[in-house]
Short mmCIF file of C-alpha atoms in Angstrom, two decimals:
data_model
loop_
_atom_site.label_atom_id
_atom_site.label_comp_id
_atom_site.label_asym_id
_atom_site.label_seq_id
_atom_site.Cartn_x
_atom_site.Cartn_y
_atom_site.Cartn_z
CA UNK A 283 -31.81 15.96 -20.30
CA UNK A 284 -30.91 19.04 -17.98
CA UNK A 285 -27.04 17.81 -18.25
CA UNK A 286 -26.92 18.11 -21.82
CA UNK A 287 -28.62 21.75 -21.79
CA UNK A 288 -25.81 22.56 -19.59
CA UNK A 289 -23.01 21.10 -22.14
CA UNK A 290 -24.79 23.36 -24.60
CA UNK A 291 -25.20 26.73 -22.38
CA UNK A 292 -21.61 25.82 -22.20
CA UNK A 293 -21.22 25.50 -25.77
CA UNK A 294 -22.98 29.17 -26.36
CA UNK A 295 -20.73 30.94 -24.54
CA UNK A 296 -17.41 28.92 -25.67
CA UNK A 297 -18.42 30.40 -29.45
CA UNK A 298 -19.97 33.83 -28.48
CA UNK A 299 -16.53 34.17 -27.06
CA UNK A 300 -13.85 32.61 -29.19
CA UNK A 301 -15.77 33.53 -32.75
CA UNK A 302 -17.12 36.87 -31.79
CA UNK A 303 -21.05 35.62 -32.54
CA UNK A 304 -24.32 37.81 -31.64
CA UNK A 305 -26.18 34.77 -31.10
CA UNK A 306 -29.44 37.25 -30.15
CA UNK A 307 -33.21 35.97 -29.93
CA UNK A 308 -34.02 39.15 -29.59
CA UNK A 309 -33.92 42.56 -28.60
CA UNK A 310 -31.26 42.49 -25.32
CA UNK A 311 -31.72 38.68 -25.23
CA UNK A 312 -29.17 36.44 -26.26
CA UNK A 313 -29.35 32.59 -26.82
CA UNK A 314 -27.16 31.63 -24.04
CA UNK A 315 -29.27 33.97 -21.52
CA UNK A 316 -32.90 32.33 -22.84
CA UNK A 317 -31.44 29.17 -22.29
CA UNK A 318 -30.21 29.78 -19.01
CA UNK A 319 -33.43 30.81 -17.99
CA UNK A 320 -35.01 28.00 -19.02
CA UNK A 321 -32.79 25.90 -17.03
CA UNK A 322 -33.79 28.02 -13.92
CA UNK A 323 -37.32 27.36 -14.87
CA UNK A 324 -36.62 23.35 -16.06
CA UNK A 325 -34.56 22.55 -12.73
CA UNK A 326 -37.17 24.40 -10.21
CA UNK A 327 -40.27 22.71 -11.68
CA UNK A 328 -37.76 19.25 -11.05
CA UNK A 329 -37.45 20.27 -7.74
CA UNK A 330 -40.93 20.76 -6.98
CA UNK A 331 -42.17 17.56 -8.87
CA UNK A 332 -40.08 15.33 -7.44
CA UNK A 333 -38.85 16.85 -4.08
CA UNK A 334 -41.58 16.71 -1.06
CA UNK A 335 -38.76 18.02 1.45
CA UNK A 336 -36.57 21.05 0.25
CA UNK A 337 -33.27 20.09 1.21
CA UNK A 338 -30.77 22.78 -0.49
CA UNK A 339 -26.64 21.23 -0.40
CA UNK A 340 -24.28 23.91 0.50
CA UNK A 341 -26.69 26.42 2.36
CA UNK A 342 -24.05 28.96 3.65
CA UNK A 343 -22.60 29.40 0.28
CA UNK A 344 -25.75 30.12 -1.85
CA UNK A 345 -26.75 32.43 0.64
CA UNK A 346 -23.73 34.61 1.26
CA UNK A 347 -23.95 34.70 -2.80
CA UNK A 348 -27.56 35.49 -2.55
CA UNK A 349 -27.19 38.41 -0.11
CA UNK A 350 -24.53 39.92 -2.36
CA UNK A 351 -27.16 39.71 -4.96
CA UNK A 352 -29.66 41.06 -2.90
CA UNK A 353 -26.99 43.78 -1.48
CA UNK A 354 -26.11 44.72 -5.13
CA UNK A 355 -29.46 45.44 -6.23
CA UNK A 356 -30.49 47.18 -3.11
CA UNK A 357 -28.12 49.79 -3.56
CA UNK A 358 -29.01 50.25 -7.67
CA UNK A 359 -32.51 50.51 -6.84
CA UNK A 360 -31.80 53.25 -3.97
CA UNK A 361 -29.34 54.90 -6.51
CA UNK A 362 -32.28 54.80 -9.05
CA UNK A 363 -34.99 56.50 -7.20
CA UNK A 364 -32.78 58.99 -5.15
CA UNK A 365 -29.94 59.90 -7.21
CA UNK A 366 -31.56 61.67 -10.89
CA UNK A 367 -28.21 62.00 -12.24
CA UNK A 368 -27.82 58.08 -12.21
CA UNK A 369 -28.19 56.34 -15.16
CA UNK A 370 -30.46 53.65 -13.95
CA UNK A 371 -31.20 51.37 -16.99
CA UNK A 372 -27.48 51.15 -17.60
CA UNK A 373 -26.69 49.96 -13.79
CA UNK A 374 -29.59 47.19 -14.00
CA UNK A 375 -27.79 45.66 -17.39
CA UNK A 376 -24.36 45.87 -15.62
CA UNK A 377 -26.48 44.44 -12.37
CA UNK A 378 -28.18 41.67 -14.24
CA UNK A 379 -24.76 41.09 -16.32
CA UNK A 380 -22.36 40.85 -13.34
CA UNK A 381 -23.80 39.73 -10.83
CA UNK A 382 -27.61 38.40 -10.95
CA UNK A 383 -26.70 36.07 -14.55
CA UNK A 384 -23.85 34.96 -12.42
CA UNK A 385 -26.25 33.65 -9.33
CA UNK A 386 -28.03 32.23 -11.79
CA UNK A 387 -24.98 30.42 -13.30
CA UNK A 388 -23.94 29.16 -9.97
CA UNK A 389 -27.57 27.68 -9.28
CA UNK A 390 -28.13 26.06 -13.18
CA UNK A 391 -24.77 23.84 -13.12
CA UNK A 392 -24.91 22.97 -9.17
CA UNK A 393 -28.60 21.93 -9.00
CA UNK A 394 -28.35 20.77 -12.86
CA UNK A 395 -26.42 17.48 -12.19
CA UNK A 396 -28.06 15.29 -10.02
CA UNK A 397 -25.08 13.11 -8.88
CA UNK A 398 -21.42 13.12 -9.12
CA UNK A 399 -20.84 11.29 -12.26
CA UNK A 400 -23.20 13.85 -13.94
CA UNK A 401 -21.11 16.52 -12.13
CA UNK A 402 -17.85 14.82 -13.00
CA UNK A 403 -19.08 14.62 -16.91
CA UNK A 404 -19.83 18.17 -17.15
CA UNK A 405 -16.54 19.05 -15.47
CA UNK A 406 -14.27 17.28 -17.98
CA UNK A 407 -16.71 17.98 -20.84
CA UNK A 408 -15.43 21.84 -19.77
CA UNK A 409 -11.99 20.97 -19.38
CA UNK A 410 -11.75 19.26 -23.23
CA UNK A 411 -14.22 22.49 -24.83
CA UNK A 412 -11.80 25.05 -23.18
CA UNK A 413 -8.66 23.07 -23.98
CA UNK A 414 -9.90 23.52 -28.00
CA UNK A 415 -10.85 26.89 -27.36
CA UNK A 416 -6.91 27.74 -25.75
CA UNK A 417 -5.12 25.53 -28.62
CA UNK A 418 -7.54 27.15 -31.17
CA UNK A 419 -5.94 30.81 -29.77
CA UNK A 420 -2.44 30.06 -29.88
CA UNK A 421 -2.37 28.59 -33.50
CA UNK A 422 -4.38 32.18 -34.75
CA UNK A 423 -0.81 33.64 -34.10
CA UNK A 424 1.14 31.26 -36.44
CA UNK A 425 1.59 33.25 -39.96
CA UNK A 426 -0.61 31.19 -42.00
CA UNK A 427 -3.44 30.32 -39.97
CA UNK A 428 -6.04 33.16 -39.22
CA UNK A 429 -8.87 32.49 -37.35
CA UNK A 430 -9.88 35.88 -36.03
CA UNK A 431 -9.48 34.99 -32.51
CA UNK A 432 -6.55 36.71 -31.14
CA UNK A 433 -6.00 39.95 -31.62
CA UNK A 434 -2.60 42.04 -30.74
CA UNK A 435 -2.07 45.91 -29.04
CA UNK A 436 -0.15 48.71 -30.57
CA UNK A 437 1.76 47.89 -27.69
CA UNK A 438 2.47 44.29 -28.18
CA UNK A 439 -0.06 42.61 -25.68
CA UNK A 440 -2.47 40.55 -27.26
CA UNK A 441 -6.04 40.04 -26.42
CA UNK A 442 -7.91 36.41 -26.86
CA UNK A 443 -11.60 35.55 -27.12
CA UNK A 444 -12.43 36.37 -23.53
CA UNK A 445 -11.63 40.77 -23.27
CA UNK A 446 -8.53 42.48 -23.40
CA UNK A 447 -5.62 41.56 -22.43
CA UNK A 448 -5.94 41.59 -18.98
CA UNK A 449 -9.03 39.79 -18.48
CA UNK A 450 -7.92 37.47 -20.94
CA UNK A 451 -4.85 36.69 -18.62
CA UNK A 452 -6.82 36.65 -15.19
CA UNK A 453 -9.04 33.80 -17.33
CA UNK A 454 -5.58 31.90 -18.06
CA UNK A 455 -4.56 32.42 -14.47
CA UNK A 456 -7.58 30.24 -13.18
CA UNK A 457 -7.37 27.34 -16.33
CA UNK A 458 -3.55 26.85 -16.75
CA UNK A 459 -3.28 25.36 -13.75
CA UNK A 460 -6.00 22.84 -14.56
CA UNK A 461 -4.50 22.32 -17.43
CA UNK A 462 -1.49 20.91 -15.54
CA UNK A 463 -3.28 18.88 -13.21
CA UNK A 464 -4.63 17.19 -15.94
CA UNK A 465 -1.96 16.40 -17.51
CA UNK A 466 -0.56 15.34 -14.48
CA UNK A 467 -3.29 12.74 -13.39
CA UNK A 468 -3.70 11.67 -16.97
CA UNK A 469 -0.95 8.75 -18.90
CA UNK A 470 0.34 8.11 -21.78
CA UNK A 471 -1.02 9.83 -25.09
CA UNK A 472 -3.43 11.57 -22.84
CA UNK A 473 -0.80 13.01 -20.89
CA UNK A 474 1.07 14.61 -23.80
CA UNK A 475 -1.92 15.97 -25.55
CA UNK A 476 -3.02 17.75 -22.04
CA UNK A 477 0.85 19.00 -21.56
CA UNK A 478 0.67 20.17 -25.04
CA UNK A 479 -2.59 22.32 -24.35
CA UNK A 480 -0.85 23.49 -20.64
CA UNK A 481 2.25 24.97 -22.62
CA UNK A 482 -0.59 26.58 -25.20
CA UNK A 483 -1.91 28.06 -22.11
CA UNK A 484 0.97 29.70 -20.39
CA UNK A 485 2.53 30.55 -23.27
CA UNK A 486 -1.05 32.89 -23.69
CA UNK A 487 -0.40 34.08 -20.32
CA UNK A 488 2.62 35.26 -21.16
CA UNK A 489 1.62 36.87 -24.19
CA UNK A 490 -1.16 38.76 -22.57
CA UNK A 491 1.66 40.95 -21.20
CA UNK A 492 -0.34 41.61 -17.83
CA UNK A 493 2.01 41.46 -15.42
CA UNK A 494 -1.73 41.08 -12.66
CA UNK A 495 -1.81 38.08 -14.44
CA UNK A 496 2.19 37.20 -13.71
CA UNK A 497 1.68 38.07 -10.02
CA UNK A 498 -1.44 35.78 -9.88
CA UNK A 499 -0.01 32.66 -11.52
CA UNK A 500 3.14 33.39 -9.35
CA UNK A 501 1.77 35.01 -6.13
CA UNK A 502 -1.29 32.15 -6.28
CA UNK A 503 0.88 29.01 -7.26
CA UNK A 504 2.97 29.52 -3.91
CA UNK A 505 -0.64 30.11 -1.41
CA UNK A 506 -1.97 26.78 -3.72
CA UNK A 507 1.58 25.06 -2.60
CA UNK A 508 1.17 25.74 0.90
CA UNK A 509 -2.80 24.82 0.35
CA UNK A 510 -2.04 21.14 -1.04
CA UNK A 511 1.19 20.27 0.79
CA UNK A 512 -0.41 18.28 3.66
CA UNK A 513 -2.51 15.99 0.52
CA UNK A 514 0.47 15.28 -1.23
CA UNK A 515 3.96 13.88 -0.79
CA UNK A 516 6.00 16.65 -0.74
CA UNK A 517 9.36 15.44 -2.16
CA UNK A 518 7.33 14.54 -5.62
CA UNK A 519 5.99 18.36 -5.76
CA UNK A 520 9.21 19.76 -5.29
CA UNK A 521 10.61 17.41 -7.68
CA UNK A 522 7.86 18.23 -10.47
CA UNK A 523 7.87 22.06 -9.66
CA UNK A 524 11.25 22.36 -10.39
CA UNK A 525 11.09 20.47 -13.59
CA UNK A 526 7.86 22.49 -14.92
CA UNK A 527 9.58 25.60 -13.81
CA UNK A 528 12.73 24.89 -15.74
CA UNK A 529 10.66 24.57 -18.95
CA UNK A 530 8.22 27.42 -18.28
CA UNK A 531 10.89 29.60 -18.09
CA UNK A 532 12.51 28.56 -21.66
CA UNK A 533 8.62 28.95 -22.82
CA UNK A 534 8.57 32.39 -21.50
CA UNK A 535 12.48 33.38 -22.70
CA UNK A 536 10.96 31.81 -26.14
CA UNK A 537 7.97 34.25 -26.05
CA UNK A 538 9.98 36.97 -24.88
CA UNK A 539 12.39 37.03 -27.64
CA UNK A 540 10.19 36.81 -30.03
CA UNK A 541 8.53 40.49 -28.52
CA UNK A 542 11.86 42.09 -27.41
CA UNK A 543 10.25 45.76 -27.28
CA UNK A 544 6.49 44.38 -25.28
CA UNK A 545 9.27 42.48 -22.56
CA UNK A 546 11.54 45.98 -22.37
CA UNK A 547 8.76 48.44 -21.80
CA UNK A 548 7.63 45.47 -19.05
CA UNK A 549 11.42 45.46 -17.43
CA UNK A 550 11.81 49.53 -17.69
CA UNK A 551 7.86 49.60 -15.71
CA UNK A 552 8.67 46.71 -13.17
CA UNK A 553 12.38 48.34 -11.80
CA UNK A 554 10.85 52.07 -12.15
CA UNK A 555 11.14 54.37 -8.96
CA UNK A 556 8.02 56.04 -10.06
CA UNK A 557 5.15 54.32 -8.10
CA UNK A 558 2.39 55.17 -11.00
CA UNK A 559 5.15 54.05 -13.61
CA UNK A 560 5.54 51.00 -11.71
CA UNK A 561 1.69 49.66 -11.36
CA UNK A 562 0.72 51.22 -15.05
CA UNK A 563 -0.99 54.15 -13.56
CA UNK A 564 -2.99 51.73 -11.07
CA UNK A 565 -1.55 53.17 -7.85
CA UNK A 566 -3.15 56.65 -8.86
CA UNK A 567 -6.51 55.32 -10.26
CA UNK A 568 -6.58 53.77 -6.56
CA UNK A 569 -5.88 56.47 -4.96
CA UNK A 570 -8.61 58.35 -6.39
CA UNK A 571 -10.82 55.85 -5.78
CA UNK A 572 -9.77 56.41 -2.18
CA UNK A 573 -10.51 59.95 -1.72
CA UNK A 574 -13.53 60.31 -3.76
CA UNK A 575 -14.65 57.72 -1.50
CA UNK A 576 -13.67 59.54 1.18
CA UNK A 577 -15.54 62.65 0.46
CA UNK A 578 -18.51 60.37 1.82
CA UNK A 579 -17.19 59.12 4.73
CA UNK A 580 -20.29 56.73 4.93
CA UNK A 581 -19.84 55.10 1.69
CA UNK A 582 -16.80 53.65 3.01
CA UNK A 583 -19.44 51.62 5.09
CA UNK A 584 -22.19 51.33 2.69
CA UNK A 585 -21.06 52.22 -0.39
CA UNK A 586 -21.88 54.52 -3.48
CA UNK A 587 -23.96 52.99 -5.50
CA UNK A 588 -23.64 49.65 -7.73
CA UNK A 589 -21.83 50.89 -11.00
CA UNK A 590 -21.31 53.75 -9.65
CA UNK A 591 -17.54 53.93 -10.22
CA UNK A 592 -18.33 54.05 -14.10
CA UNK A 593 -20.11 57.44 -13.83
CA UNK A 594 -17.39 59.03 -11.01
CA UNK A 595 -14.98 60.39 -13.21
CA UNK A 596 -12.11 58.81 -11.97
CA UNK A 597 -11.44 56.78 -14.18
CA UNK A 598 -13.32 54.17 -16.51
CA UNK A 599 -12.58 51.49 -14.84
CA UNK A 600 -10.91 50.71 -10.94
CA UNK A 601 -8.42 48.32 -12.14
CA UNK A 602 -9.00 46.37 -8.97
CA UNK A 603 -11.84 43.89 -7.86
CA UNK A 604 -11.82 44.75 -4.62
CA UNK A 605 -11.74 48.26 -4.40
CA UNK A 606 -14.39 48.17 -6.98
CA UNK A 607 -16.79 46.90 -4.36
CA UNK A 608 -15.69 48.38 -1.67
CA UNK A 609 -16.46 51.69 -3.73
CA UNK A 610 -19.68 50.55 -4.79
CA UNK A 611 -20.80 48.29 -1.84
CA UNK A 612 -19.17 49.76 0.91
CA UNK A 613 -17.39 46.90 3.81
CA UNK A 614 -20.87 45.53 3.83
CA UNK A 615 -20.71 44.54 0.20
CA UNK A 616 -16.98 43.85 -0.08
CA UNK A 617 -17.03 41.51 3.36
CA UNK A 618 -19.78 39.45 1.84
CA UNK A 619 -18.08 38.98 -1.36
CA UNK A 620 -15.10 38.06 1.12
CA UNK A 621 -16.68 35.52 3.00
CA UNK A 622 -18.27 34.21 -0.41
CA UNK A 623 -14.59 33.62 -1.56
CA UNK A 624 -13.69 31.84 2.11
CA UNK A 625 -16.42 29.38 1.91
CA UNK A 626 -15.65 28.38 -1.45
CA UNK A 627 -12.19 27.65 -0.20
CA UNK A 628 -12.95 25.86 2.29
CA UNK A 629 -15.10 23.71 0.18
CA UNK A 630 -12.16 22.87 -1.68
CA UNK A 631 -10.33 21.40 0.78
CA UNK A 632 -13.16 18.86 1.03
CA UNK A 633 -12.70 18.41 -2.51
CA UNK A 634 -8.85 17.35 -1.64
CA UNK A 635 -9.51 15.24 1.54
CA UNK A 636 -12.64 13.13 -0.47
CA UNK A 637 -10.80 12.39 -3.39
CA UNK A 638 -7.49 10.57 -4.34
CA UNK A 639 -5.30 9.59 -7.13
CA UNK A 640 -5.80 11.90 -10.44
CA UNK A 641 -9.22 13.33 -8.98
CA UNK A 642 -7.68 14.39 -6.00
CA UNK A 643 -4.90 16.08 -8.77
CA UNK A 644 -7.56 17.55 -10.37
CA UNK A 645 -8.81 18.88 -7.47
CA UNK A 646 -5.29 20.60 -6.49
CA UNK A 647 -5.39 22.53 -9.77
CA UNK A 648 -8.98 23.70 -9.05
CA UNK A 649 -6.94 25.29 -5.79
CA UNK A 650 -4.39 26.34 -7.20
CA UNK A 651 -6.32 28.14 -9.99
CA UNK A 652 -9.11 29.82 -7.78
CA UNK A 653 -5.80 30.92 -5.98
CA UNK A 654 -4.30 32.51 -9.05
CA UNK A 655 -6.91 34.13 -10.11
CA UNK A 656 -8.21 35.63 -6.81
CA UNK A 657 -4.80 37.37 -6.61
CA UNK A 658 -5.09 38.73 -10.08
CA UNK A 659 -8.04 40.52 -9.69
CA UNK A 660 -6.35 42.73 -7.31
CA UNK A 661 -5.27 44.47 -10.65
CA UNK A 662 -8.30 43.89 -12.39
CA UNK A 663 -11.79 44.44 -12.75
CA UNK A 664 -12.95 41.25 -14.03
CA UNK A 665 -16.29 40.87 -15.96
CA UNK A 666 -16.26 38.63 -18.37
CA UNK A 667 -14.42 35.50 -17.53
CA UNK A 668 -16.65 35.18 -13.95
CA UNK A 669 -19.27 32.60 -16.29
CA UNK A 670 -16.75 30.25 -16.49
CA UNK A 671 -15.45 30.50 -13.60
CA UNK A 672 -18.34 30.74 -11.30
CA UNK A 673 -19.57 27.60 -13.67
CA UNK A 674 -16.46 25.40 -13.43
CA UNK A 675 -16.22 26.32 -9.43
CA UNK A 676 -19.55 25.25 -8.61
CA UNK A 677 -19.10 21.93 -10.58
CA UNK A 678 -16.24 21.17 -8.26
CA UNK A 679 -18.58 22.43 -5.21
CA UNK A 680 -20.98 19.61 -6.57
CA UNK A 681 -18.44 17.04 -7.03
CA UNK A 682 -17.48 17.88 -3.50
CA UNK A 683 -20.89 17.65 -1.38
CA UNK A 684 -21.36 14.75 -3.32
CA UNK A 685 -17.75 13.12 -2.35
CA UNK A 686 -18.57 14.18 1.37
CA UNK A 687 -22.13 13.16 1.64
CA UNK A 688 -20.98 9.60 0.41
CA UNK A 689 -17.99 9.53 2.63
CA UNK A 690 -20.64 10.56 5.62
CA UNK A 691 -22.91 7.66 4.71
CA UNK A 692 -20.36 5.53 4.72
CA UNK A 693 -18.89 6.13 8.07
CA UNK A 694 -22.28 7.16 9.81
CA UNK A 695 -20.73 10.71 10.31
CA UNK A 696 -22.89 13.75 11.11
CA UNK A 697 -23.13 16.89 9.37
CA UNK A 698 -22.05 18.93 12.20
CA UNK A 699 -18.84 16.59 12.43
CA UNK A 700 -15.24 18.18 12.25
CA UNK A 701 -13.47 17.08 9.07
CA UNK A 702 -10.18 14.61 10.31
CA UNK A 703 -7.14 16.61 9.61
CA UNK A 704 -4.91 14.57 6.67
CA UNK A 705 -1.82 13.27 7.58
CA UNK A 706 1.57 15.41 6.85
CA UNK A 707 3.80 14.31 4.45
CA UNK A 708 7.21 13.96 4.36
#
């Protein structure tokens, strides 16, 4: 039962998103969120019923993401009783938004499947719902269809169902990829259908116009590379790179044409000699950031207060993930968010040494785009598109425990046991 209350949670936010739907229960409480909460409340009374040993899978991740939680509202409730000018109701929605919802996100879909063929259904159930969604997007901007889901800038750039333009490309950055590994590990009409909604994809990327989202597909598809190599035979990803570079880059000439002035004002900005005319005003946003900061020398450590950065002045928003918590969270904050992001990596490459054939392709795209998008939100402050990711990441974190604790049974090998290296490939 608690599977198919995920596939619908799922299903919420899929058509808030892509239709633009209130789907409220009431005042500050939307479907999705009730829902969610009674998956916390369905999957701990589980637990309790049925568990007379609490044994909690992938301890050092939950709790790195649970002292960032705990961090994050720490510093909004000192901000709230110390600091009068701070508006205090607004920082616990953007608390409870971005960052507790999101804890709770990670918890529902990694304690909601209960073995790795529930984990693996949910996965591609996600896969096939955001697939629609994507191919739903890029036929809004043919002529003669109009679905309301894509809307486009006085500039050119066009926004999709998930934020501006920018988020919208930093959530393309982490799903085209996935899009390609499944197309890759599936055959025949399968294959086709999933290469068809992998062009849909990147050809949205491109549209975006955020060139944080270029530099993350780019910048994150060469770190994914170096990440898979040792799984895979090389000579067969060189060979398919350069193939599915030769027709990205017609897809992107395509798109280009077709917005001459958007891909000009891009060019002029990317060879500028002005450094704020280069990074769209980003490089003095930052440095702002920097020396407000500064004016505090201890906030560098500790920070200035969750959502603080809205209420600064400097700008309304950082334009960068990172600097965003630094600002707000100080190194504390920012190193555990770090060491969040390392341990989820490292989970992956479980993922790619437990699984083989098109799972273990699968898998590679997961990589490659958690990758992506981790170096796109260097020029972004992403906010919405975290659900799904945080949601489809901890599916694969599943899948992956599950893949290692079977591998471990099989072999009688003990937790504590280094992982064998895989064998290089020629």
């Amino acid at each position: 039962m608690i599977r198919y209350l995920l596939l619908l949670l799922y299903i919420l936010a899929v058509v808030e998103a892509t239709f633009d739907i209130g789907l409220g229960v009431g005042p500050g409480l939307s479907a999705k969120n009730l829902l969610l909460y009674a998956l916390v409340f369905l999957i701990f009374s589980r637990a309790v019923l049925t568990n007379t040993q609490i044994d909690i899978p992938l301890l050092r991740i939950q709790v790195l993401f649970g002292l960032f939680v705990i961090y994050a509202a720490l510093s909004w409730a000192l901000n709230s009783l110390f600091d009068p000018t701070y508006p205090a109701f607004v920082g616990f929605k953007t608390l409870k938004n971005g960052v507790i919802d999101h804890f709770l996100f990670f918890m529902v879909f990694f304690f909601g499947a209960n073995n790795y063929k529930e984990a693996k259904e949910i996965i591609l159930f996600v896969m096939h719902l955001i697939a629609v969604m994507s191919v739903l997007t890029i036929l809004d901007m043919i002529p003669i269809i109009y679905l309301g889901l894509m809307e486009q800038d006085q500039d050119g750039r066009v926004r999709g169902p998930i934020g501006g333009s920018i988020q919208y490309g930093s959530f393309m950055d982490f799903f085209v990829p996935l899009f390609a590994a499944m197309a890759l590990g599936s055959k025949g009409a399968a294959r086709l259908l999933w290469w068809f909604v992998f062009f849909c994809g990147f050809g949205l990327l491109i549209a975006t116009g955020s060139r944080g989202a270029y530099a993350g597909i780019i910048v994150g598809s060469i770190i994914g590379l170096k990440f898979v190599a040792p799984y895979f035979d090389r000579r067969r990803i060189r060979m398919n790179a350069i193939k599915l570079m030769a027709v990205l880059v017609v897809i992107a000439i395509g798109i280009g044409v077709s917005n001459y002035e958007l891909v000009e004002e891009r060019f002029n900005q990317s060879t500028s000699k002005d450094l704020d005319k280069l990074s769209s005003g980003r490089s003095a946003i930052w440095r702002a950031t920097v020396l407000v900061q500064a004016e505090q020398p201890i906030s560098f450590l500790v920070g200035r207060g969750w959502n603080s950065h809205e209420n600064s002045g400097i700008w309304k928003s950082a334009h960068n993930n990172y600097l965003l918590i630094l600002y707000e969270l100080g190194i504390i904050g920012l190193t555990l968010f770090v060491l969040l992001l390392v341990a989820v990596i490292l989970q992956i490459r479980v993922l790619l040494e437990r699984t083989e054939g098109k799972e273990r392709v699968l898998m590679a795209g997961i990589a490659f785009g958690v990758f992506s998008l981790l170096v796109s939100i260097v020029f972004v402050d992403l906010s919405t598109p975290w659900f799904y990711v945080w949601s489809f990441i901890v599916m694969s974190l599943r899948i992956a425990y599950e893949k290692d604790r079977e591998f471990r049974r099989e072999h009688e090998v003990g937790e504590s046991t280094e992982l064998p290296q895989p064998v290089q490939s020629s």
